[in-house]
N, CA, C and O atoms as a CHARMM CRD file, in Angstrom:
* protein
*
  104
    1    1 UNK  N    -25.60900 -63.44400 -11.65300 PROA 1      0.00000
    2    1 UNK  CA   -25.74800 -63.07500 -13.06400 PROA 1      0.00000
    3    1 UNK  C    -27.08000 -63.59500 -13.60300 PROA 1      0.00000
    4    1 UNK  O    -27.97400 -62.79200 -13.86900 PROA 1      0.00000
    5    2 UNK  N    -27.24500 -64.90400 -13.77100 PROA 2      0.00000
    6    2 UNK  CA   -28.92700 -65.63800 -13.54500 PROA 2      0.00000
    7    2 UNK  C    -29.98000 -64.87600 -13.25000 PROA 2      0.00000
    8    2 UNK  O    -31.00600 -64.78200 -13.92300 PROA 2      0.00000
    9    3 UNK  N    -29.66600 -64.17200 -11.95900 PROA 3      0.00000
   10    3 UNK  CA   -30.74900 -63.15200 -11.55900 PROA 3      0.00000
   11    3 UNK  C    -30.81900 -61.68900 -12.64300 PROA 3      0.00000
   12    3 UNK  O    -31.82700 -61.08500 -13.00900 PROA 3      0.00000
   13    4 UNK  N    -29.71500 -61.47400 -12.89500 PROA 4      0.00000
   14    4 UNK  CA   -30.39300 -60.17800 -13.20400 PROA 4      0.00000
   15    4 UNK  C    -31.07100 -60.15400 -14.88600 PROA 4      0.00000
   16    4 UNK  O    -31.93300 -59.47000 -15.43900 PROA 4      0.00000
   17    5 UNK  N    -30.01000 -61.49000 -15.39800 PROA 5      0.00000
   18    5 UNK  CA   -30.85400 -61.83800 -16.70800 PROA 5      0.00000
   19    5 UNK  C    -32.41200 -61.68900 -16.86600 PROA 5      0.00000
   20    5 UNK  O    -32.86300 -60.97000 -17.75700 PROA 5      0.00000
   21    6 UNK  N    -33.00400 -62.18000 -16.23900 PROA 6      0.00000
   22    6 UNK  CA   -34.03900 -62.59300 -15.21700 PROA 6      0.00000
   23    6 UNK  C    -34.76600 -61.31300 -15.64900 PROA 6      0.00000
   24    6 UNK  O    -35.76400 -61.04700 -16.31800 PROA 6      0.00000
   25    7 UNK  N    -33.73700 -60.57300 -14.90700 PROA 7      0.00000
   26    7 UNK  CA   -34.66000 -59.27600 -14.41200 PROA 7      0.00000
   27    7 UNK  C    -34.81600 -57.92800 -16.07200 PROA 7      0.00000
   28    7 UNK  O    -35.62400 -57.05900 -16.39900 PROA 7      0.00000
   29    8 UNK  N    -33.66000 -58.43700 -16.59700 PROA 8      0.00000
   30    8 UNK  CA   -33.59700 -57.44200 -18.07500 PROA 8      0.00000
   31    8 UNK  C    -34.69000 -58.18900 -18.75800 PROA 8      0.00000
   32    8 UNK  O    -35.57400 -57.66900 -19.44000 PROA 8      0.00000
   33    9 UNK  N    -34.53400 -59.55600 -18.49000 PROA 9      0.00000
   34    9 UNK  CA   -35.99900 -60.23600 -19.34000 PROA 9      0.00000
   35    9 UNK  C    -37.15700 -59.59800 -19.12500 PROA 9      0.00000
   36    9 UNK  O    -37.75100 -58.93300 -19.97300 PROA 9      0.00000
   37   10 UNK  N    -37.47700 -59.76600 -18.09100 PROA 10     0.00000
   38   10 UNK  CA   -39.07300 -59.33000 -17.42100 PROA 10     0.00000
   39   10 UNK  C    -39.09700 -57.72000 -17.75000 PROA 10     0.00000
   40   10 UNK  O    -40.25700 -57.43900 -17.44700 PROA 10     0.00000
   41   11 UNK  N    -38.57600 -56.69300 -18.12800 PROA 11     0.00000
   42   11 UNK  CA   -38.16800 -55.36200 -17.99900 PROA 11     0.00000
   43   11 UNK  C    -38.44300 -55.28900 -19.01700 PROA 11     0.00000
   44   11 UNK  O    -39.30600 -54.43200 -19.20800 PROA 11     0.00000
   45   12 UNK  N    -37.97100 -56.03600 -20.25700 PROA 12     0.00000
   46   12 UNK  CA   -38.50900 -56.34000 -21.72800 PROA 12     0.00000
   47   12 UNK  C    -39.72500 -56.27800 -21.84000 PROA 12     0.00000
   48   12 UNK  O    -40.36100 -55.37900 -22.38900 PROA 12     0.00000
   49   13 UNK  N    -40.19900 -57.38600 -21.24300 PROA 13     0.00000
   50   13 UNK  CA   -41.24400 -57.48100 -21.23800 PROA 13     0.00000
   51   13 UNK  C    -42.28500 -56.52200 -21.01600 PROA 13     0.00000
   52   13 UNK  O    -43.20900 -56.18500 -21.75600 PROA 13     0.00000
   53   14 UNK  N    -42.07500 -56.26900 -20.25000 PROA 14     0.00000
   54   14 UNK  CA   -43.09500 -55.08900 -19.34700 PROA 14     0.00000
   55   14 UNK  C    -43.21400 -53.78400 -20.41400 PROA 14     0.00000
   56   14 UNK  O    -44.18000 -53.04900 -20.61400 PROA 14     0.00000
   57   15 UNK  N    -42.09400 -53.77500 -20.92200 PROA 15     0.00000
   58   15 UNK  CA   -41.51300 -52.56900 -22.02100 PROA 15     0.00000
   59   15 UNK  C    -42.86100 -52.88100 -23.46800 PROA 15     0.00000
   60   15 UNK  O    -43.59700 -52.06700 -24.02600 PROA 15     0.00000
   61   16 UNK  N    -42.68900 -54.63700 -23.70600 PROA 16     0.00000
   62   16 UNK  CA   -43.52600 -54.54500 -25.05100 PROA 16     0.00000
   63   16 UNK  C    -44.99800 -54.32800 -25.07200 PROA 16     0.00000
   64   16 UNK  O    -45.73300 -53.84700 -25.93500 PROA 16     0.00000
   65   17 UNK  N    -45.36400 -55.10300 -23.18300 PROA 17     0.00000
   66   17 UNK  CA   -46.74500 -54.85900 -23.18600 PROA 17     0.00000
   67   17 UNK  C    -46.91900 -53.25800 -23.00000 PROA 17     0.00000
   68   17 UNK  O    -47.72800 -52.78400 -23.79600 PROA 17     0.00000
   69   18 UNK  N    -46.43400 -52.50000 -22.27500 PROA 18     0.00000
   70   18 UNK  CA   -46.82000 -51.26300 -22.18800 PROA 18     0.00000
   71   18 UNK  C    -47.08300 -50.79400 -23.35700 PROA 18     0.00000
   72   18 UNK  O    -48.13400 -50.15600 -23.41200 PROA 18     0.00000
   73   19 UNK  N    -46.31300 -50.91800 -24.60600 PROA 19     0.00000
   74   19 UNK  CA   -46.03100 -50.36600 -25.87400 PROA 19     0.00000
   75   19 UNK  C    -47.38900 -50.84700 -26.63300 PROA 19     0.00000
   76   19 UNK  O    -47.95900 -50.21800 -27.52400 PROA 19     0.00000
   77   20 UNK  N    -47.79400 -52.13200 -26.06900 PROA 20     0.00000
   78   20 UNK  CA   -48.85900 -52.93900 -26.75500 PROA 20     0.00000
   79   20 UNK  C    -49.78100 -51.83800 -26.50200 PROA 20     0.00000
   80   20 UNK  O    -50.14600 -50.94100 -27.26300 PROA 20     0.00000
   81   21 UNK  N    -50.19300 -52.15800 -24.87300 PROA 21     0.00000
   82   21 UNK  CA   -51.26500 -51.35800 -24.58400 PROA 21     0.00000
   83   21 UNK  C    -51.32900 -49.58100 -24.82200 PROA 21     0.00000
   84   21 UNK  O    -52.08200 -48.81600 -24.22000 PROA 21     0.00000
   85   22 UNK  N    -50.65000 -49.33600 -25.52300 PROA 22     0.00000
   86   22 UNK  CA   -50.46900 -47.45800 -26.03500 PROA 22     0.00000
   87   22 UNK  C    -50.82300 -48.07500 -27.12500 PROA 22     0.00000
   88   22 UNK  O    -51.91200 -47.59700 -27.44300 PROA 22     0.00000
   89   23 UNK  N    -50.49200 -48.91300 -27.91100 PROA 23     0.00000
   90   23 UNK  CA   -50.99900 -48.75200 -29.30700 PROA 23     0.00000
   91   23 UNK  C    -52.72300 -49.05200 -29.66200 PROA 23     0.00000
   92   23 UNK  O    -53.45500 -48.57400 -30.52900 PROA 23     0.00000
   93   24 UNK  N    -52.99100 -50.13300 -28.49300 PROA 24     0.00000
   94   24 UNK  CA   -54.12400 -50.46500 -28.98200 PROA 24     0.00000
   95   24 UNK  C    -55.34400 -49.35900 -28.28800 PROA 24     0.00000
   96   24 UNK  O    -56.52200 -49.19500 -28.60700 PROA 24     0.00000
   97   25 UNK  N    -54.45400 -48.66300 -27.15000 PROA 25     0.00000
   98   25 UNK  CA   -55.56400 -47.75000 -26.51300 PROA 25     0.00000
   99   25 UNK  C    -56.07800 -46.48500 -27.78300 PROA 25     0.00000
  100   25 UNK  O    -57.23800 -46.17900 -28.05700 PROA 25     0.00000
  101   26 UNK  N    -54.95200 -45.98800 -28.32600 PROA 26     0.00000
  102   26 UNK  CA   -54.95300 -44.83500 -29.29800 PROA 26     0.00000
  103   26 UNK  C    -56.03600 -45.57500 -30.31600 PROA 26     0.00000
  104   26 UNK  O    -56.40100 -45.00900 -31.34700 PROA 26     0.00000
């Protein structure tokens, strides 16, 4: 269970920078 927390965390993550980097590219 530890692990996959883990893994929805980092998935987040990845989710806000992508979102970052679309906003600041536009």
């Amino acid at each position: 269970k530890e692990i996959l927390e883990k893994i929805e965390k980092w998935l987040a993550a990845c989710e806000e920078e992508n979102w970052l980097d679309e906003k600041y590219n536009r």
